[in-house]
GROMACS .gro file of C-alpha atoms in nm:
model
  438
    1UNK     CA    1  21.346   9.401  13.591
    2UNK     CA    2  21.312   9.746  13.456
    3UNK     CA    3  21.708   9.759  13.398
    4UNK     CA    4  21.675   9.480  13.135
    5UNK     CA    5  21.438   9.668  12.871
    6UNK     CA    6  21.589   9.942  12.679
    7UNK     CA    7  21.412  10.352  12.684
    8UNK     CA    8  21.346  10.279  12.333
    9UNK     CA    9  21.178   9.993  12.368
   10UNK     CA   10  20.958  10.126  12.635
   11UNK     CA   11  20.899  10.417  12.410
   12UNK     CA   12  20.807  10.184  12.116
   13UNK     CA   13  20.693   9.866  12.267
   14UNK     CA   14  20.966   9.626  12.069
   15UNK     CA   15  21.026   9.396  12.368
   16UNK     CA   16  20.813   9.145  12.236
   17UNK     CA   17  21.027   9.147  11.874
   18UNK     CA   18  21.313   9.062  12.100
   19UNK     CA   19  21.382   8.691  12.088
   20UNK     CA   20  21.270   8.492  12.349
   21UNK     CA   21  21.582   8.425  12.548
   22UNK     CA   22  21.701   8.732  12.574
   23UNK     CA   23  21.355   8.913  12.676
   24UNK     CA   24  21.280   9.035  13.025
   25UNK     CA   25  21.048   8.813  13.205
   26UNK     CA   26  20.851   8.873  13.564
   27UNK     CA   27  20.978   8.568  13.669
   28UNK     CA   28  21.358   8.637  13.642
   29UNK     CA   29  21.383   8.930  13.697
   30UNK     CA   30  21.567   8.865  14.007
   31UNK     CA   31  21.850   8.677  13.790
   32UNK     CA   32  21.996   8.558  14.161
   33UNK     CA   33  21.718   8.307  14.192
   34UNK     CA   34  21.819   7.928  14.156
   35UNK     CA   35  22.138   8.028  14.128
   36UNK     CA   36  22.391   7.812  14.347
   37UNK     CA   37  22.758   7.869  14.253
   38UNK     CA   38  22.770   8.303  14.227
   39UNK     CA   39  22.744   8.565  14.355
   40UNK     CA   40  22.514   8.847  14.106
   41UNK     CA   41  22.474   9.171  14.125
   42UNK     CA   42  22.206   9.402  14.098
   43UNK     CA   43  22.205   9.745  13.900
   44UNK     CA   44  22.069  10.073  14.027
   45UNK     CA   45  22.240  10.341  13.873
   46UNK     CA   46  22.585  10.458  13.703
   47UNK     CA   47  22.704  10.547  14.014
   48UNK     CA   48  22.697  10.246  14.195
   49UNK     CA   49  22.882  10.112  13.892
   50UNK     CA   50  23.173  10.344  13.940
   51UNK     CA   51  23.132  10.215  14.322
   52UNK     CA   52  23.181   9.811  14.248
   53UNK     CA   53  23.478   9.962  14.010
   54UNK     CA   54  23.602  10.150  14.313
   55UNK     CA   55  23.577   9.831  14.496
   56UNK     CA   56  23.754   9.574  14.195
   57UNK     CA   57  24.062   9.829  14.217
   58UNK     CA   58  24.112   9.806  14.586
   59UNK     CA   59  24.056   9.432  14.516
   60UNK     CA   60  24.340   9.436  14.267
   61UNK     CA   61  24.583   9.669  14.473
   62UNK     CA   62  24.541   9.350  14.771
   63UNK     CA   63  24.606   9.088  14.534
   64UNK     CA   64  24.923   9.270  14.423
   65UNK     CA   65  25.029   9.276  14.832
   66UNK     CA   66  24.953   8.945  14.915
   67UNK     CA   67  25.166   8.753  14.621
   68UNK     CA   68  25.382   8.781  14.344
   69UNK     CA   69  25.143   8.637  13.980
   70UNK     CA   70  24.840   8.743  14.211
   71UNK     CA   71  24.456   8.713  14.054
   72UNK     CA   72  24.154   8.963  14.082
   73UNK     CA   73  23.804   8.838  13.949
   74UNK     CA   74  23.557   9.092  13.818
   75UNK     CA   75  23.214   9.063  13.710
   76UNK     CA   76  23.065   9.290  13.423
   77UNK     CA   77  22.707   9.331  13.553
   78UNK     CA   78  22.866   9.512  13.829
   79UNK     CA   79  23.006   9.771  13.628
   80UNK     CA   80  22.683   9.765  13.349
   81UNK     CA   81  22.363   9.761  13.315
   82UNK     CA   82  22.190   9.493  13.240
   83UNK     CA   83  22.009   9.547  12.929
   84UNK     CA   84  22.314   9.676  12.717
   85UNK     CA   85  22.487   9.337  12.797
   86UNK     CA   86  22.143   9.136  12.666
   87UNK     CA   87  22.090   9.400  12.411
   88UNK     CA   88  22.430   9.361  12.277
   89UNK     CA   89  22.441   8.945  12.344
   90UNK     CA   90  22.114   8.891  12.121
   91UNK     CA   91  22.313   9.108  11.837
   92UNK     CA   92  22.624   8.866  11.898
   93UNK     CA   93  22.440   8.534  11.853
   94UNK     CA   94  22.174   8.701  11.553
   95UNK     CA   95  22.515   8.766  11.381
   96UNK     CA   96  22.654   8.419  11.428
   97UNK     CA   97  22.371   8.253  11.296
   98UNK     CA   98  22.326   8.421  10.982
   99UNK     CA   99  22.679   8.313  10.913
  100UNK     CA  100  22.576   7.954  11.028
  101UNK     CA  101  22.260   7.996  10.802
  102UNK     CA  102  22.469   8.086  10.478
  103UNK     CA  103  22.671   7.783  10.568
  104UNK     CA  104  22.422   7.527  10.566
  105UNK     CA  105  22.283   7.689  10.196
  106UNK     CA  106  22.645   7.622  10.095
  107UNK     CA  107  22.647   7.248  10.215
  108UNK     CA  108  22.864   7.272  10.491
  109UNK     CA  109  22.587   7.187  10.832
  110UNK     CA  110  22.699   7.054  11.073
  111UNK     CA  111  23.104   7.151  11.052
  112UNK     CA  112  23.275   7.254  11.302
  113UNK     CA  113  23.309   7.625  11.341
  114UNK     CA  114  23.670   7.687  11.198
  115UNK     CA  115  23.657   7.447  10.955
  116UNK     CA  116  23.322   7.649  10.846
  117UNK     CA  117  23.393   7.845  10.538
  118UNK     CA  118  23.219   8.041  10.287
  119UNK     CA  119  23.281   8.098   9.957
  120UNK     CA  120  23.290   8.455   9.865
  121UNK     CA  121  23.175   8.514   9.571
  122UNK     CA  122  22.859   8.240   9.696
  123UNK     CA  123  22.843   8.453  10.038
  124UNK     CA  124  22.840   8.810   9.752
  125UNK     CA  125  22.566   8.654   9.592
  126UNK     CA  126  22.297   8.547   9.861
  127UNK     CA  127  22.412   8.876  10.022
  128UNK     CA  128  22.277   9.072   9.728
  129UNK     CA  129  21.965   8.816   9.642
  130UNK     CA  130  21.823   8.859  10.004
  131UNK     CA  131  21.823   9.237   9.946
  132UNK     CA  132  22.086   9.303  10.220
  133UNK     CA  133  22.355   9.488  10.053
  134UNK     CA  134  22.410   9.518   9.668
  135UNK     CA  135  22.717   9.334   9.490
  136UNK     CA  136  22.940   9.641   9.423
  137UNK     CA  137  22.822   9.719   9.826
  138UNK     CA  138  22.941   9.362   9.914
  139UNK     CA  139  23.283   9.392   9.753
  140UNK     CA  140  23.323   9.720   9.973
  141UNK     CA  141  23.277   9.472  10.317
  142UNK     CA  142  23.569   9.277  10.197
  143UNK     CA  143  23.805   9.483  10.146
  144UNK     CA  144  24.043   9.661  10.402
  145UNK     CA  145  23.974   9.350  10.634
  146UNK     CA  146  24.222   9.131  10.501
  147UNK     CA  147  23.959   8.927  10.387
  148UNK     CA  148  24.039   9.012   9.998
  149UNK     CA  149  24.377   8.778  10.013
  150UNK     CA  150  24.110   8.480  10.000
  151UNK     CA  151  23.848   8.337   9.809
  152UNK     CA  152  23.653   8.255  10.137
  153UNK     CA  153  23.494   8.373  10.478
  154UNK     CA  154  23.527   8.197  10.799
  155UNK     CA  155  23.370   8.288  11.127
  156UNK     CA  156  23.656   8.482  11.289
  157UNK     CA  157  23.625   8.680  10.937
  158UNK     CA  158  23.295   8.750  10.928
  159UNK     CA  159  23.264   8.887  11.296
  160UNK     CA  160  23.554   9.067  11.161
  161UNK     CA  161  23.326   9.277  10.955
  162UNK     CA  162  23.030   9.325  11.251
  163UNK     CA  163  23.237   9.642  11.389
  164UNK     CA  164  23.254   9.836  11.094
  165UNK     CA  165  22.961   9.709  10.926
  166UNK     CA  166  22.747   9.829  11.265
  167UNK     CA  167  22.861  10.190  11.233
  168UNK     CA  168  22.704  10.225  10.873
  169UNK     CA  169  22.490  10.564  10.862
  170UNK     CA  170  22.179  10.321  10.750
  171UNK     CA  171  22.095  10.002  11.000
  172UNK     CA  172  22.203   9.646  10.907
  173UNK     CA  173  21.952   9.435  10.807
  174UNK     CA  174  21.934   9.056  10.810
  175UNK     CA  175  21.677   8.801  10.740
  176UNK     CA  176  21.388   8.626  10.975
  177UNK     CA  177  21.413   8.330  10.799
  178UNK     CA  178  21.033   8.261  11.031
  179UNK     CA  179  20.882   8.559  10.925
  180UNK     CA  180  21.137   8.634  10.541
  181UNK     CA  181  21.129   8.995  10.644
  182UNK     CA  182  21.441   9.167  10.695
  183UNK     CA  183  21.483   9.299  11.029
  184UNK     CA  184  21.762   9.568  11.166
  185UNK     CA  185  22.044   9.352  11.333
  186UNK     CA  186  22.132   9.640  11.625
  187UNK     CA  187  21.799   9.772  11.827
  188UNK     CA  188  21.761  10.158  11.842
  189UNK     CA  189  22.022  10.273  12.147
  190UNK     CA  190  21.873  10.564  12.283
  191UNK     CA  191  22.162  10.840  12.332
  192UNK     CA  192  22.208  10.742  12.718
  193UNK     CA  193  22.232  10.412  12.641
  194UNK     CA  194  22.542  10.518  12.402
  195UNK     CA  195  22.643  10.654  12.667
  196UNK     CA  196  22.634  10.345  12.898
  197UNK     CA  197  22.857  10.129  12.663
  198UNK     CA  198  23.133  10.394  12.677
  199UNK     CA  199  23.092  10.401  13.039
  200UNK     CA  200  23.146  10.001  13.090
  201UNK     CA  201  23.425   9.957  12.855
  202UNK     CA  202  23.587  10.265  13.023
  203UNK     CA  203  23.576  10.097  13.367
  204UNK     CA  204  23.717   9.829  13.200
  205UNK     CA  205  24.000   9.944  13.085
  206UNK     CA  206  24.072  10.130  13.427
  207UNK     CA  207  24.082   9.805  13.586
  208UNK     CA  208  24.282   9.641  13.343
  209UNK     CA  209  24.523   9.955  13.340
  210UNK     CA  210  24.562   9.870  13.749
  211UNK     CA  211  24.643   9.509  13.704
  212UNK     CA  212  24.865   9.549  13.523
  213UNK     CA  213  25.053   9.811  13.690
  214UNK     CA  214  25.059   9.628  14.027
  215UNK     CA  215  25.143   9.267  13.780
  216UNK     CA  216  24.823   9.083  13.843
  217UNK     CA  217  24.616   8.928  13.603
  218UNK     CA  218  24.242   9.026  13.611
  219UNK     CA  219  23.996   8.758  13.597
  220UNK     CA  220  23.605   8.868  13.406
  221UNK     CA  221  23.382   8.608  13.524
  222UNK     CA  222  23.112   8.425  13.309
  223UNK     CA  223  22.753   8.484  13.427
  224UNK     CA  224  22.441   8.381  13.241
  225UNK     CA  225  22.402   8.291  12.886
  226UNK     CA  226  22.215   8.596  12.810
  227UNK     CA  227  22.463   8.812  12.909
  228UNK     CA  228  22.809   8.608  12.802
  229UNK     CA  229  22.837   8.614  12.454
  230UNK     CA  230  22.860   9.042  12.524
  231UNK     CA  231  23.087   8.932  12.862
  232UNK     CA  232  23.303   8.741  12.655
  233UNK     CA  233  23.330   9.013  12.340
  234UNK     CA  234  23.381   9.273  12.597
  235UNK     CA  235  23.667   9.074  12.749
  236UNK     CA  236  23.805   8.931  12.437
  237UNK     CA  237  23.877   9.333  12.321
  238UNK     CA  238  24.062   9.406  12.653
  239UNK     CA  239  24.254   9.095  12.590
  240UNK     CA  240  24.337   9.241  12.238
  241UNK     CA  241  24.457   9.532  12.382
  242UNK     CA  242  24.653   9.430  12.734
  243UNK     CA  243  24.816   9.078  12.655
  244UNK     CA  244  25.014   9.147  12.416
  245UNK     CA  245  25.346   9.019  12.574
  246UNK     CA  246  25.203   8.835  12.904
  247UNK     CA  247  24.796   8.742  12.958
  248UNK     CA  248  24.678   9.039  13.207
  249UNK     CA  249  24.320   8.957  13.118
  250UNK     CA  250  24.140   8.569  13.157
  251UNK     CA  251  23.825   8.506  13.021
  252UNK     CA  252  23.606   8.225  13.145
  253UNK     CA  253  23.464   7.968  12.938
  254UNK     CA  254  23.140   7.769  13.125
  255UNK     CA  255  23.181   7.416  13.003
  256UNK     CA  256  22.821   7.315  13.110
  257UNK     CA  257  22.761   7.534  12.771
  258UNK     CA  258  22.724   7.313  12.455
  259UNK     CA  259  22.889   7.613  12.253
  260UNK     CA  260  23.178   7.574  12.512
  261UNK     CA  261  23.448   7.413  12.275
  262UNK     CA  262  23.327   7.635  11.968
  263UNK     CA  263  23.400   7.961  12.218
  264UNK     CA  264  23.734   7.786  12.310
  265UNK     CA  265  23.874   7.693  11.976
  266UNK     CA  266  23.762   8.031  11.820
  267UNK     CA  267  23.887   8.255  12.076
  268UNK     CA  268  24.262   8.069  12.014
  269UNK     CA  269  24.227   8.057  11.687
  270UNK     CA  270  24.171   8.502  11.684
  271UNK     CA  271  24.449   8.534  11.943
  272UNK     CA  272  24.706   8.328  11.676
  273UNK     CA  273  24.615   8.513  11.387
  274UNK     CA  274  24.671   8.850  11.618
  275UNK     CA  275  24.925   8.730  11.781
  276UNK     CA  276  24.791   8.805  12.144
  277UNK     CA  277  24.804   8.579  12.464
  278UNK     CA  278  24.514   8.385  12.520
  279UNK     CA  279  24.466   8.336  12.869
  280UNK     CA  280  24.116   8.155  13.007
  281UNK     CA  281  23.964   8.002  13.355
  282UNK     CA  282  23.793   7.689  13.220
  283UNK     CA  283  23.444   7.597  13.527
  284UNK     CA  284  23.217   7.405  13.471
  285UNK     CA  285  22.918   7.647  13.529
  286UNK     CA  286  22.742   7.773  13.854
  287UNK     CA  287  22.378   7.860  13.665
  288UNK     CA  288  22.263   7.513  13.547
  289UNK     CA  289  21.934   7.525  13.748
  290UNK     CA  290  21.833   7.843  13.682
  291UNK     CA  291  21.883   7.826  13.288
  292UNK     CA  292  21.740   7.511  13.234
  293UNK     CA  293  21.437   7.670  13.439
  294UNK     CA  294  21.420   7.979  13.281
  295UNK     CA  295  21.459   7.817  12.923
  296UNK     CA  296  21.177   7.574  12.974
  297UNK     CA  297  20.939   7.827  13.103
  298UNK     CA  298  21.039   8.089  12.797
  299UNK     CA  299  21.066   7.818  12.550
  300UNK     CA  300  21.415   7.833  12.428
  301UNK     CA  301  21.679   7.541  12.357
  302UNK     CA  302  21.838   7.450  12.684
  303UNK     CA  303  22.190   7.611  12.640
  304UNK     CA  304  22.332   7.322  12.878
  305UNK     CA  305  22.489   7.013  12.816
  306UNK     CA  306  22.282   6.704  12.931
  307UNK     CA  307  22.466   6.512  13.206
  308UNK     CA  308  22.685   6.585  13.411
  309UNK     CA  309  22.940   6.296  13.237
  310UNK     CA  310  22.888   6.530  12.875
  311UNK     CA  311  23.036   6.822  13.099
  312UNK     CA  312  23.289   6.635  13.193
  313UNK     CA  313  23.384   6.587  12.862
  314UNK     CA  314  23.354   6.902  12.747
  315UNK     CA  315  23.535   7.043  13.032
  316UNK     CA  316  23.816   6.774  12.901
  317UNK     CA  317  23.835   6.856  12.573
  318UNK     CA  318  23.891   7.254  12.610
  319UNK     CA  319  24.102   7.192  12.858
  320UNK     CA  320  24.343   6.955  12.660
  321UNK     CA  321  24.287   7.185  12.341
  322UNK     CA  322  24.463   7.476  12.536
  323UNK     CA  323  24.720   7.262  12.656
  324UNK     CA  324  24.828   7.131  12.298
  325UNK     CA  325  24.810   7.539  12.242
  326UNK     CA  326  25.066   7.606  12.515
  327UNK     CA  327  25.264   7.322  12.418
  328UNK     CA  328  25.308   7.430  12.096
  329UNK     CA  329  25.253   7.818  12.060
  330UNK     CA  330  25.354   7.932  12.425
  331UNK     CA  331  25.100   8.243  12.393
  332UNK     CA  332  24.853   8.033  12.637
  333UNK     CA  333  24.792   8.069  13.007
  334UNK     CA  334  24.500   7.823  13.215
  335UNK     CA  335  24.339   7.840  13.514
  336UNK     CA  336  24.188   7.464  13.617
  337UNK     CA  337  23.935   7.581  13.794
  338UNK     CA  338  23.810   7.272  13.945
  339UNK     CA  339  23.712   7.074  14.272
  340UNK     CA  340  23.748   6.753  14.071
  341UNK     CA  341  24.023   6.520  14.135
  342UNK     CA  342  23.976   6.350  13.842
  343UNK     CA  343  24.018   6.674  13.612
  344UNK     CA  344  24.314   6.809  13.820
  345UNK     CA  345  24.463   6.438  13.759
  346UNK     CA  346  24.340   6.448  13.363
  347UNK     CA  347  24.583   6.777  13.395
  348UNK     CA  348  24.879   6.652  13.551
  349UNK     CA  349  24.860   6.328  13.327
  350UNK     CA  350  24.879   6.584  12.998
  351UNK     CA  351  25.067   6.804  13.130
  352UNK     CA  352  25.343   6.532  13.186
  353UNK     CA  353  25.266   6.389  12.800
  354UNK     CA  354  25.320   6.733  12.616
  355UNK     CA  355  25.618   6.819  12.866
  356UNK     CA  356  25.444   7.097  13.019
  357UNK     CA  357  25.640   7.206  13.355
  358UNK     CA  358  25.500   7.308  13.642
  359UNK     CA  359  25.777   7.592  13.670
  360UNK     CA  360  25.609   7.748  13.309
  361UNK     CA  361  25.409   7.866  13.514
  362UNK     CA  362  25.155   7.808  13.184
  363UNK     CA  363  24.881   7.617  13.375
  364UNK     CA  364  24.772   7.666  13.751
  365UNK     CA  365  24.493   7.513  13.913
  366UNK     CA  366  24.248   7.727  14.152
  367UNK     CA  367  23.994   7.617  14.457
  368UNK     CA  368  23.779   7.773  14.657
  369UNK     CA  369  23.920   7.893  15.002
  370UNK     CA  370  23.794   7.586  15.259
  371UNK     CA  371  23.708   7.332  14.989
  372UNK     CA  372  23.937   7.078  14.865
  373UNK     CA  373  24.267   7.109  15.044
  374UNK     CA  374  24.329   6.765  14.959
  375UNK     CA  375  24.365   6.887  14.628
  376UNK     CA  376  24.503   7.246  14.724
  377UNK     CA  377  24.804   7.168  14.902
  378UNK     CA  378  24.952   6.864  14.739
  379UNK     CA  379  24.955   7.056  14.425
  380UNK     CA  380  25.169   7.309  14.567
  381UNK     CA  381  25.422   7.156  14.793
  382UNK     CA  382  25.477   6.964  14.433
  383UNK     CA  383  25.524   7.307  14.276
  384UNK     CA  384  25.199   7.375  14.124
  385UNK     CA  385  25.119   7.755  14.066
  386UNK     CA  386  24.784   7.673  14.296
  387UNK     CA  387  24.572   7.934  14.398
  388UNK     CA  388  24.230   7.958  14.675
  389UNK     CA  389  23.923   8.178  14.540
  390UNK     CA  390  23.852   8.397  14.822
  391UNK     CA  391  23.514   8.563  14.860
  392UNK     CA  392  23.517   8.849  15.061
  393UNK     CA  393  23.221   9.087  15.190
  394UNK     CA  394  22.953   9.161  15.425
  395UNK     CA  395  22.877   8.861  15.616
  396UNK     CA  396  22.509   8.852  15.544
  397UNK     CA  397  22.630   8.806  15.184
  398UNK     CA  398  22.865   8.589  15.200
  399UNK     CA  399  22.752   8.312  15.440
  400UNK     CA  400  22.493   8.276  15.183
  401UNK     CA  401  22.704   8.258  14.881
  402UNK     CA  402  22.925   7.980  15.051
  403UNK     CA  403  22.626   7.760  15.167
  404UNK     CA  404  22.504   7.777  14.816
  405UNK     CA  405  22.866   7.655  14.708
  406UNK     CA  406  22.807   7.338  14.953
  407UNK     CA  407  22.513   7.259  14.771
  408UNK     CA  408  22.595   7.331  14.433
  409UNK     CA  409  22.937   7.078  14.520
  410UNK     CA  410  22.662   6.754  14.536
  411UNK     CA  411  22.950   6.497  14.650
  412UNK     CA  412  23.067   6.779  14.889
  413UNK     CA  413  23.007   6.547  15.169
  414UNK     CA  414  23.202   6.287  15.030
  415UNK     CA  415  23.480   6.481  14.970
  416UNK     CA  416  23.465   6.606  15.339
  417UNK     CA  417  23.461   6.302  15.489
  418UNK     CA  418  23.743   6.149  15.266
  419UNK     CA  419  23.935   6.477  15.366
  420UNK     CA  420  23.848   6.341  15.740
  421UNK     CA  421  23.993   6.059  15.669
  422UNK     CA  422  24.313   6.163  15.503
  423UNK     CA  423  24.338   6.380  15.820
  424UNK     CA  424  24.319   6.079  16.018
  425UNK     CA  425  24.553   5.880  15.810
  426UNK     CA  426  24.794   6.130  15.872
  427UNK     CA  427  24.757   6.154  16.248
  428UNK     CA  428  24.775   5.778  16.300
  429UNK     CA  429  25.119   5.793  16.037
  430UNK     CA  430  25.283   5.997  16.241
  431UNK     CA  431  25.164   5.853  16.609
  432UNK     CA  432  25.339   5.548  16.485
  433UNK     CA  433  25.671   5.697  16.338
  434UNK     CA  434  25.715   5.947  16.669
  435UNK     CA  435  25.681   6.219  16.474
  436UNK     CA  436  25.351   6.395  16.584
  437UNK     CA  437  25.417   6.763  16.556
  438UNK     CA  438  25.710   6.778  16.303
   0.00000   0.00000   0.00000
């Protein structure tokens, strides 16, 4: 728990400014509980950061020997501490909504994200009227960005400007519209915790330097939503830098998440205009119980979509959003990371429509090793780029993991005993043809 809260707010006592989702609370501190579909880890010091990153390359250099277009997942809270990824998350989503904010006092609620944009000289004026930044100050943010070619701002533009506009010598202020005050956007990092944020970007980039040396493409799992939206940035830079020609680096898009096809369409949408590959794992989430738990007891919005047929959907419509993006652009790369027969057959039925070949080797589908080989092996013998998830570790840590993955999968059963019955099928087929053990 104590790895959550920041020196300087221990020093100061802000945790209770911080808003409510992304506080530490008694009660989750352990953020492994109710959690059915990962594995987490837990920090304890720098060192044992460098350790998992120790562990990720070896993981990498086996992928690379086992087969050619190999994968290697990776999980950021194994290589930082937990309260720069909240720390830095909260700043993420504060930033987002001010832009969302200005929006709606322009008339434009309720948009969707891209087609969200502000009108400068509007977005100049309620800058300088809530006391953030004068006029001739607000001309300054918008130029050198590319942003002064147009008369207006949309989101990919304005978190354009968060980088440079964080390193200002005087903090950042924006509004509590509860409280009209104007509060700093980035919390005080004390000098170690500076320190910190080098150190997990520069594991990052060792990793991402290995996988691409031995030609396998490095995987940065989603985790909770008070980490991601700092898991995602984070990955989204190492994409900038590392796919330029081929996707080395995947992130993965949760869509249980209601922001899921916003994430999707933006992250595209940045990776056309600068002209990287966008490469992604699409799941459909493996923390449902404990956020809706931990958002109901800390009095947040539920971040998660609410049925299981609305994450369907959602899962649906990112998927067939990157596959009109490969179709048309080529820069695009998918993992289908699904047990679902009806998704994997939603993908081959699209695929087939926007003449996506298997052989592009654009879209590959991924199980877990010992589920779904009804699934698994078809795909490939038709020439599917199909892959198996393979957990590996101590046994007392993975057992666990993999009984939590046979409840998490609630038709698991089902699926095992239609597998049975395939098997069957195919046992009685080829009693009657002769042809038992050929």
């Amino acid at each position: 728990l104590s790895s959550r809260t920041s020196a300087a707010e221990k020093e100061m006592g802000g945790a209770e400014k911080r808003e409510k989702r992304y506080r530490a609370h008694q009660g989750f501190g352990d953020h492994h509980g109710g959690v059915t579909g990962a594995h987490t880890y837990f920090y304890a010091d720098e060192a044992k950061c460098d350790q998992h990153m120790e562990t990720f390359l070896r993981c990498i250099d086996a992928s690379s020997g086992s087969s050619e277009d190999g994968f290697s997942a990776i999980k950021l809270t194994a290589l930082a501490r937990p309260q720069f990824l909240v720390q830095f998350s909260e700043v993420l989503v504060k930033w987002r909504r001010f832009f969302h904010q200005m929006a709606a006092e322009q008339g434009q609620a309720g948009r969707a994200v891209l087609d969200t944009k502000l009108e400068m000289k509007k977005l100049q004026e309620a800058l300088a009227n809530l006391g953030i930044v004068s006029k001739a100050e607000s001309q300054q943010w918008f130029t050198g960005e590319n942003l002064g070619m147009s008369s207006t701002v949309d989101l990919l533009d304005w978190n354009s400007l968060f980088d440079s506009r964080t390193k200002l010598s005087r903090p950042l202020l924006i509004p509590n519209r509860k409280t009209g005050q104007l509060e700093p956007l980035l919390s005080h990092f004390s000098e170690e915790e500076e320190l910190q944020m080098k150190r997990v970007l520069q594991r990052m980039d060792v990793l991402a330097k290995r996988a691409m040396e031995k030609g396998v493409r490095l995987m940065v799992d989603a985790e909770q939503s008070y980490f991601q939206p700092a898991i995602s940035r984070l990955t989204v830079e190492t994409q900038r830098r590392f796919n330029r020609s081929q996707p080395i680096i995947y992130n993965t898009y949760q869509c249980y998440l209601k922001e899921a096809y916003n994430n999707v369409t933006g992250d595209v949408e940045l990776s056309r205009r600068e002209g990287w590959h966008f490469g992604t794992k699409l799941v459909r989430g493996a923390y449902m119980e404990q956020e809706r738990e931990r958002a109901a007891q800390m009095g947040y919005a539920d971040p998660i979509n609410p049925t299981y047929e609305k994450t369907n959907e959602m899962y649906h419509r990112c998927l067939d959003y990157v596959l009109e993006e490969i179709k048309h652009s080529r820069k695009a790369s998918v993992m289908v990371a699904s047990h679902n027969e009806d998704t994997v057959k939603f993908t081959l039925h699209r695929m087939m429509e926007l003449g996506i070949h298997p052989s592009d080797k654009k879209v590959c589908f991924g199980q877990l090793l010992g589920m779904c080989d009804q699934i698994t092996f078809p795909l490939g013998q038709a020439g599917f780029p199909v892959y198996k998830y393979v957990p590996y570790g101590p046994v007392n840590e993975v057992l666990p993991y993999l009984s939590r993955r046979a409840q998490e999968n609630r038709g698991f059963m089902q699926r095992a005993n239609r597998e049975r019955d395939l098997l069957w099928k195919e046992v009685k087929r080829r009693l009657l043809t002769g042809n038992l053990f050929s």
